[in-house]
Amino acid sequence: MDRTVNERLAQARHELKLSQVKFSKGIHLKSSGYYSDIEIGRHEVNDRIIELASSVYGINKHWLKTGEGKMFDRQIDQKFEEMAILFQELNPDFQSYVLTQIKNLIKLQNLKK
């Protein structure tokens, strides 16, 4: 039996070992209940969710839509995923601060090369 896009999204979330709450925060859904409804088929997976799932978690868009190919476009870097989830929990002022610090660290790193 072929899986639906909703079922494939749930499968990828399980593979990432993320709760519905953490996964939904990562793709900018305000309600984890809405995401839960997606997994059980009450809501459709729209293009925005597919794009976000791909860009945030590296889920292969083609696989998500069709079930063909590899589940992930890239190897999932656990540190990056953890950072993305935690970043979403910060208020916008702190998010800006974190981005500034990352840019400064990259400049510092490049000076040492």
PDB file of C-alpha atoms in Angstrom:
ATOM      1  CA  MET A   1       0.000   0.000   0.000  1.00  0.00           C
ATOM      2  CA  ASP A   2       1.323   3.429  -0.942  1.00  0.00           C
ATOM      3  CA  ARG A   3       1.686   5.924   1.843  1.00  0.00           C
ATOM      4  CA  THR A   4       0.174   9.372   1.679  1.00  0.00           C
ATOM      5  CA  VAL A   5       2.216  12.553   1.903  1.00  0.00           C
ATOM      6  CA  ASN A   6       0.828  12.937   5.440  1.00  0.00           C
ATOM      7  CA  GLU A   7       2.096   9.487   6.400  1.00  0.00           C
ATOM      8  CA  ARG A   8       5.492  10.151   4.823  1.00  0.00           C
ATOM      9  CA  LEU A   9       5.799  13.397   6.789  1.00  0.00           C
ATOM     10  CA  ALA A  10       5.067  11.468  10.001  1.00  0.00           C
ATOM     11  CA  GLN A  11       7.590   8.799   8.975  1.00  0.00           C
ATOM     12  CA  ALA A  12      10.303  11.433   8.454  1.00  0.00           C
ATOM     13  CA  ARG A  13       9.493  13.036  11.817  1.00  0.00           C
ATOM     14  CA  HIS A  14       9.872   9.642  13.516  1.00  0.00           C
ATOM     15  CA  GLU A  15      13.168   9.099  11.702  1.00  0.00           C
ATOM     16  CA  LEU A  16      14.375  12.447  13.056  1.00  0.00           C
ATOM     17  CA  LYS A  17      13.300  11.349  16.552  1.00  0.00           C
ATOM     18  CA  LEU A  18      11.345  14.562  17.101  1.00  0.00           C
ATOM     19  CA  SER A  19       8.067  14.990  18.931  1.00  0.00           C
ATOM     20  CA  GLN A  20       5.147  16.492  17.076  1.00  0.00           C
ATOM     21  CA  VAL A  21       5.554  19.644  19.174  1.00  0.00           C
ATOM     22  CA  LYS A  22       9.249  20.110  18.329  1.00  0.00           C
ATOM     23  CA  PHE A  23       8.745  19.256  14.671  1.00  0.00           C
ATOM     24  CA  SER A  24       5.834  21.677  14.311  1.00  0.00           C
ATOM     25  CA  LYS A  25       7.826  24.475  16.003  1.00  0.00           C
ATOM     26  CA  GLY A  26      10.675  23.845  13.592  1.00  0.00           C
ATOM     27  CA  ILE A  27       8.404  24.382  10.588  1.00  0.00           C
ATOM     28  CA  HIS A  28       6.800  27.454  12.164  1.00  0.00           C
ATOM     29  CA  LEU A  29       3.367  26.033  12.900  1.00  0.00           C
ATOM     30  CA  LYS A  30       1.757  27.869  15.795  1.00  0.00           C
ATOM     31  CA  SER A  31      -0.288  24.848  16.827  1.00  0.00           C
ATOM     32  CA  SER A  32       1.091  21.371  17.372  1.00  0.00           C
ATOM     33  CA  GLY A  33      -2.554  20.245  17.308  1.00  0.00           C
ATOM     34  CA  TYR A  34      -2.764  21.378  13.684  1.00  0.00           C
ATOM     35  CA  TYR A  35       0.324  19.323  12.915  1.00  0.00           C
ATOM     36  CA  SER A  36      -1.168  16.340  14.708  1.00  0.00           C
ATOM     37  CA  ASP A  37      -4.232  16.695  12.461  1.00  0.00           C
ATOM     38  CA  ILE A  38      -1.910  16.655   9.439  1.00  0.00           C
ATOM     39  CA  GLU A  39      -0.392  13.355  10.504  1.00  0.00           C
ATOM     40  CA  ILE A  40      -3.787  11.708  10.932  1.00  0.00           C
ATOM     41  CA  GLY A  41      -5.040  13.101   7.630  1.00  0.00           C
ATOM     42  CA  ARG A  42      -7.497  15.765   8.805  1.00  0.00           C
ATOM     43  CA  HIS A  43      -5.479  18.489   7.064  1.00  0.00           C
ATOM     44  CA  GLU A  44      -3.574  18.335   3.808  1.00  0.00           C
ATOM     45  CA  VAL A  45       0.152  18.904   3.586  1.00  0.00           C
ATOM     46  CA  ASN A  46       0.419  22.153   1.637  1.00  0.00           C
ATOM     47  CA  ASP A  47       3.382  23.458  -0.380  1.00  0.00           C
ATOM     48  CA  ARG A  48       4.498  25.746   2.468  1.00  0.00           C
ATOM     49  CA  ILE A  49       4.826  22.798   4.852  1.00  0.00           C
ATOM     50  CA  ILE A  50       6.682  20.772   2.224  1.00  0.00           C
ATOM     51  CA  GLU A  51       9.114  23.651   1.607  1.00  0.00           C
ATOM     52  CA  LEU A  52       9.727  24.205   5.319  1.00  0.00           C
ATOM     53  CA  ALA A  53      10.131  20.494   6.079  1.00  0.00           C
ATOM     54  CA  SER A  54      12.681  20.338   3.284  1.00  0.00           C
ATOM     55  CA  SER A  55      14.640  23.448   4.213  1.00  0.00           C
ATOM     56  CA  VAL A  56      14.599  22.931   7.998  1.00  0.00           C
ATOM     57  CA  TYR A  57      14.933  19.151   8.230  1.00  0.00           C
ATOM     58  CA  GLY A  58      16.401  18.185   4.855  1.00  0.00           C
ATOM     59  CA  ILE A  59      13.419  16.050   3.869  1.00  0.00           C
ATOM     60  CA  ASN A  60      13.487  15.319   0.149  1.00  0.00           C
ATOM     61  CA  LYS A  61      10.534  17.170  -1.442  1.00  0.00           C
ATOM     62  CA  HIS A  62      10.170  14.612  -4.235  1.00  0.00           C
ATOM     63  CA  TRP A  63      10.096  11.735  -1.762  1.00  0.00           C
ATOM     64  CA  LEU A  64       7.588  13.579   0.419  1.00  0.00           C
ATOM     65  CA  LYS A  65       5.253  14.168  -2.531  1.00  0.00           C
ATOM     66  CA  THR A  66       5.655  10.821  -4.307  1.00  0.00           C
ATOM     67  CA  GLY A  67       7.405   8.332  -2.037  1.00  0.00           C
ATOM     68  CA  GLU A  68      10.169   7.933  -4.641  1.00  0.00           C
ATOM     69  CA  GLY A  69      13.856   8.393  -3.907  1.00  0.00           C
ATOM     70  CA  LYS A  70      15.632   8.981  -0.620  1.00  0.00           C
ATOM     71  CA  MET A  71      13.828  10.334   2.439  1.00  0.00           C
ATOM     72  CA  PHE A  72      16.492  12.974   3.084  1.00  0.00           C
ATOM     73  CA  ASP A  73      18.386  15.245   0.701  1.00  0.00           C
ATOM     74  CA  ARG A  74      21.337  15.440   3.057  1.00  0.00           C
ATOM     75  CA  GLN A  75      22.632  13.852   6.174  1.00  0.00           C
ATOM     76  CA  ILE A  76      20.910  15.377   9.157  1.00  0.00           C
ATOM     77  CA  ASP A  77      23.344  17.167  11.413  1.00  0.00           C
ATOM     78  CA  GLN A  78      21.953  16.728  14.915  1.00  0.00           C
ATOM     79  CA  LYS A  79      23.685  19.849  16.261  1.00  0.00           C
ATOM     80  CA  PHE A  80      22.162  21.977  13.517  1.00  0.00           C
ATOM     81  CA  GLU A  81      18.709  20.533  14.094  1.00  0.00           C
ATOM     82  CA  GLU A  82      18.947  21.137  17.830  1.00  0.00           C
ATOM     83  CA  MET A  83      20.090  24.699  17.206  1.00  0.00           C
ATOM     84  CA  ALA A  84      17.210  25.380  14.808  1.00  0.00           C
ATOM     85  CA  ILE A  85      14.637  24.124  17.287  1.00  0.00           C
ATOM     86  CA  LEU A  86      16.109  26.114  20.169  1.00  0.00           C
ATOM     87  CA  PHE A  87      16.417  29.222  17.989  1.00  0.00           C
ATOM     88  CA  GLN A  88      12.671  29.111  17.329  1.00  0.00           C
ATOM     89  CA  GLU A  89      12.036  29.331  21.059  1.00  0.00           C
ATOM     90  CA  LEU A  90      13.890  32.656  21.365  1.00  0.00           C
ATOM     91  CA  ASN A  91      12.104  35.968  21.093  1.00  0.00           C
ATOM     92  CA  PRO A  92      12.993  38.034  17.975  1.00  0.00           C
ATOM     93  CA  ASP A  93      15.457  40.313  19.810  1.00  0.00           C
ATOM     94  CA  PHE A  94      17.470  37.345  21.043  1.00  0.00           C
ATOM     95  CA  GLN A  95      17.292  35.713  17.592  1.00  0.00           C
ATOM     96  CA  SER A  96      18.892  38.855  16.110  1.00  0.00           C
ATOM     97  CA  TYR A  97      21.575  38.792  18.804  1.00  0.00           C
ATOM     98  CA  VAL A  98      22.389  35.137  18.104  1.00  0.00           C
ATOM     99  CA  LEU A  99      22.681  35.799  14.356  1.00  0.00           C
ATOM    100  CA  THR A 100      25.017  38.724  14.998  1.00  0.00           C
ATOM    101  CA  GLN A 101      27.198  36.553  17.240  1.00  0.00           C
ATOM    102  CA  ILE A 102      27.373  33.780  14.636  1.00  0.00           C
ATOM    103  CA  LYS A 103      28.436  36.289  11.965  1.00  0.00           C
ATOM    104  CA  ASN A 104      31.107  37.666  14.311  1.00  0.00           C
ATOM    105  CA  LEU A 105      32.404  34.170  15.036  1.00  0.00           C
ATOM    106  CA  ILE A 106      32.684  33.444  11.320  1.00  0.00           C
ATOM    107  CA  LYS A 107      34.653  36.675  10.795  1.00  0.00           C
ATOM    108  CA  LEU A 108      36.959  35.750  13.668  1.00  0.00           C
ATOM    109  CA  GLN A 109      37.413  32.246  12.310  1.00  0.00           C
ATOM    110  CA  ASN A 110      38.262  33.620   8.847  1.00  0.00           C
ATOM    111  CA  LEU A 111      40.859  35.998  10.329  1.00  0.00           C
ATOM    112  CA  LYS A 112      42.691  33.017  11.831  1.00  0.00           C
ATOM    113  CA  LYS A 113      42.944  31.268   8.437  1.00  0.00           C
TER     114      LYS A 113
END
